[in-house]
PDB file of C-alpha atoms in Angstrom:
ATOM      1  CA  UNK N 197       0.000   0.000   0.000  1.00 45.00           C
ATOM      2  CA  UNK N 198       1.669   3.196  -1.126  1.00 54.00           C
ATOM      3  CA  UNK N 199       1.059   6.603   0.295  1.00 61.00           C
ATOM      4  CA  UNK N 200       0.125   9.183  -2.284  1.00 67.00           C
ATOM      5  CA  UNK N 201       0.923  12.819  -1.787  1.00 84.00           C
ATOM      6  CA  UNK N 202      -1.350  15.377  -3.328  1.00 88.00           C
ATOM      7  CA  UNK N 203      -0.063  18.732  -4.600  1.00 87.00           C
ATOM      8  CA  UNK N 204      -0.889  21.802  -2.531  1.00 86.00           C
ATOM      9  CA  UNK N 205      -3.030  23.515  -5.222  1.00 86.00           C
ATOM     10  CA  UNK N 206      -5.167  20.375  -5.463  1.00 90.00           C
ATOM     11  CA  UNK N 207      -5.658  20.312  -1.681  1.00 90.00           C
ATOM     12  CA  UNK N 208      -6.458  24.012  -1.547  1.00 88.00           C
ATOM     13  CA  UNK N 209      -9.001  23.673  -4.351  1.00 89.00           C
ATOM     14  CA  UNK N 210     -10.839  20.968  -2.410  1.00 91.00           C
ATOM     15  CA  UNK N 211     -10.605  22.900   0.866  1.00 90.00           C
ATOM     16  CA  UNK N 212     -11.945  26.032  -0.831  1.00 88.00           C
ATOM     17  CA  UNK N 213     -14.894  24.114  -2.271  1.00 89.00           C
ATOM     18  CA  UNK N 214     -15.593  22.526   1.117  1.00 89.00           C
ATOM     19  CA  UNK N 215     -15.521  25.867   2.919  1.00 87.00           C
ATOM     20  CA  UNK N 216     -17.631  27.627   0.287  1.00 86.00           C
ATOM     21  CA  UNK N 217     -20.242  24.854   0.407  1.00 84.00           C
ATOM     22  CA  UNK N 218     -19.951  24.167   4.141  1.00 82.00           C
ATOM     23  CA  UNK N 219     -23.718  24.464   4.627  1.00 85.00           C
ATOM     24  CA  UNK N 220     -24.339  21.579   2.219  1.00 83.00           C
ATOM     25  CA  UNK N 221     -24.974  18.310   3.996  1.00 88.00           C
ATOM     26  CA  UNK N 222     -22.350  15.668   3.181  1.00 89.00           C
ATOM     27  CA  UNK N 223     -20.099  18.031   1.222  1.00 89.00           C
ATOM     28  CA  UNK N 224     -16.924  16.247   2.314  1.00 91.00           C
ATOM     29  CA  UNK N 225     -18.249  12.914   1.079  1.00 92.00           C
ATOM     30  CA  UNK N 226     -19.374  14.466  -2.188  1.00 92.00           C
ATOM     31  CA  UNK N 227     -15.961  16.038  -2.755  1.00 93.00           C
ATOM     32  CA  UNK N 228     -14.221  12.789  -1.798  1.00 93.00           C
ATOM     33  CA  UNK N 229     -16.178  10.909  -4.466  1.00 94.00           C
ATOM     34  CA  UNK N 230     -15.719  13.697  -7.020  1.00 94.00           C
ATOM     35  CA  UNK N 231     -11.917  13.869  -6.664  1.00 93.00           C
ATOM     36  CA  UNK N 232     -11.177  10.275  -5.642  1.00 93.00           C
ATOM     37  CA  UNK N 233      -9.689  10.998  -2.228  1.00 94.00           C
ATOM     38  CA  UNK N 234     -10.725   9.850   1.214  1.00 92.00           C
ATOM     39  CA  UNK N 235     -13.212  11.771   3.310  1.00 92.00           C
ATOM     40  CA  UNK N 236     -10.741  11.666   6.202  1.00 93.00           C
ATOM     41  CA  UNK N 237      -8.038  13.339   4.087  1.00 92.00           C
ATOM     42  CA  UNK N 238     -10.374  16.195   3.248  1.00 92.00           C
ATOM     43  CA  UNK N 239     -11.232  16.617   6.929  1.00 92.00           C
ATOM     44  CA  UNK N 240      -7.520  16.737   7.820  1.00 92.00           C
ATOM     45  CA  UNK N 241      -6.796  19.303   5.086  1.00 91.00           C
ATOM     46  CA  UNK N 242      -9.635  21.546   6.279  1.00 89.00           C
ATOM     47  CA  UNK N 243      -8.447  21.249   9.885  1.00 89.00           C
ATOM     48  CA  UNK N 244      -4.854  22.129   8.929  1.00 89.00           C
ATOM     49  CA  UNK N 245      -6.036  25.057   6.815  1.00 87.00           C
ATOM     50  CA  UNK N 246      -8.184  26.470   9.624  1.00 84.00           C
ATOM     51  CA  UNK N 247      -5.395  25.870  12.127  1.00 83.00           C
ATOM     52  CA  UNK N 248      -2.922  27.827   9.972  1.00 80.00           C
ATOM     53  CA  UNK N 249      -5.377  30.687   9.484  1.00 74.00           C
ATOM     54  CA  UNK N 250      -6.016  30.908  13.244  1.00 66.00           C
ATOM     55  CA  UNK N 251      -2.280  30.743  13.999  1.00 61.00           C
ATOM     56  CA  UNK N 252      -1.466  33.565  11.583  1.00 56.00           C
ATOM     57  CA  UNK N 253      -4.228  35.809  12.935  1.00 55.00           C
ATOM     58  CA  UNK N 254      -3.249  34.990  16.534  1.00 50.00           C
ATOM     59  CA  UNK N 255       0.289  36.287  16.087  1.00 53.00           C
ATOM     60  CA  UNK N 256      -1.007  39.562  14.725  1.00 51.00           C
ATOM     61  CA  UNK N 257      -0.280  41.580  11.651  1.00 50.00           C
ATOM     62  CA  UNK N 258       3.123  42.724  12.928  1.00 45.00           C
ATOM     63  CA  UNK N 259       4.591  39.357  12.102  1.00 52.00           C
ATOM     64  CA  UNK N 260       6.017  39.248   8.611  1.00 53.00           C
ATOM     65  CA  UNK N 261       4.743  36.473   6.399  1.00 53.00           C
ATOM     66  CA  UNK N 262       7.336  33.890   5.548  1.00 61.00           C
ATOM     67  CA  UNK N 263       8.005  32.698   2.031  1.00 59.00           C
ATOM     68  CA  UNK N 264       5.991  29.531   2.693  1.00 66.00           C
ATOM     69  CA  UNK N 265       2.882  31.385   3.777  1.00 73.00           C
ATOM     70  CA  UNK N 266       3.151  33.690   0.760  1.00 75.00           C
ATOM     71  CA  UNK N 267       3.444  30.676  -1.513  1.00 74.00           C
ATOM     72  CA  UNK N 268       0.425  29.086   0.156  1.00 79.00           C
ATOM     73  CA  UNK N 269      -1.588  32.271  -0.234  1.00 82.00           C
ATOM     74  CA  UNK N 270      -0.570  32.569  -3.874  1.00 80.00           C
ATOM     75  CA  UNK N 271      -1.579  28.959  -4.493  1.00 81.00           C
ATOM     76  CA  UNK N 272      -4.871  29.478  -2.682  1.00 86.00           C
ATOM     77  CA  UNK N 273      -5.499  32.640  -4.673  1.00 87.00           C
ATOM     78  CA  UNK N 274      -4.848  30.775  -7.914  1.00 86.00           C
ATOM     79  CA  UNK N 275      -7.261  28.007  -6.889  1.00 87.00           C
ATOM     80  CA  UNK N 276      -9.966  30.478  -5.934  1.00 90.00           C
ATOM     81  CA  UNK N 277      -9.533  32.334  -9.225  1.00 89.00           C
ATOM     82  CA  UNK N 278      -9.911  29.084 -11.174  1.00 87.00           C
ATOM     83  CA  UNK N 279     -13.081  28.249  -9.230  1.00 89.00           C
ATOM     84  CA  UNK N 280     -14.397  31.733  -9.972  1.00 91.00           C
ATOM     85  CA  UNK N 281     -13.693  31.290 -13.681  1.00 89.00           C
ATOM     86  CA  UNK N 282     -15.480  27.920 -13.676  1.00 89.00           C
ATOM     87  CA  UNK N 283     -18.505  29.455 -11.968  1.00 92.00           C
ATOM     88  CA  UNK N 284     -18.582  32.363 -14.434  1.00 92.00           C
ATOM     89  CA  UNK N 285     -18.478  29.948 -17.368  1.00 92.00           C
ATOM     90  CA  UNK N 286     -21.295  27.925 -15.841  1.00 93.00           C
ATOM     91  CA  UNK N 287     -23.316  31.101 -15.278  1.00 93.00           C
ATOM     92  CA  UNK N 288     -22.806  32.184 -18.889  1.00 92.00           C
ATOM     93  CA  UNK N 289     -23.960  28.789 -20.152  1.00 93.00           C
ATOM     94  CA  UNK N 290     -27.078  29.019 -18.000  1.00 93.00           C
ATOM     95  CA  UNK N 291     -27.784  32.529 -19.280  1.00 93.00           C
ATOM     96  CA  UNK N 292     -27.478  31.312 -22.870  1.00 92.00           C
ATOM     97  CA  UNK N 293     -29.835  28.420 -22.166  1.00 92.00           C
ATOM     98  CA  UNK N 294     -32.337  30.783 -20.590  1.00 91.00           C
ATOM     99  CA  UNK N 295     -32.157  33.117 -23.594  1.00 90.00           C
ATOM    100  CA  UNK N 296     -32.653  30.174 -25.963  1.00 90.00           C
ATOM    101  CA  UNK N 297     -35.685  28.971 -23.981  1.00 89.00           C
ATOM    102  CA  UNK N 298     -37.375  32.366 -24.202  1.00 87.00           C
ATOM    103  CA  UNK N 299     -36.538  32.745 -27.911  1.00 85.00           C
ATOM    104  CA  UNK N 300     -37.655  29.469 -28.870  1.00 70.00           C
TER     105      UNK N 300
END
């Protein structure tokens, strides 16, 4: 049994989706099936993400961000931008379908 490591952008994408849809019942299970990872892994990633956010805010804004935290934020930003683009594309498709329904 080999241990697979997932890249940080992949983890952050899943964590972002889980946090955005946190009110949805069974979101972790849905994401686990969608991306082929374990539900437990997603729970751990969310916990680590929230722990890091709380740790950074606890130390205050005086503390300078290290290179690692900047890289994490950049990766998270990239993931969130890609999710935003996907949602915009989906919204445009739905608008086109709605226009076609009323035209036709």
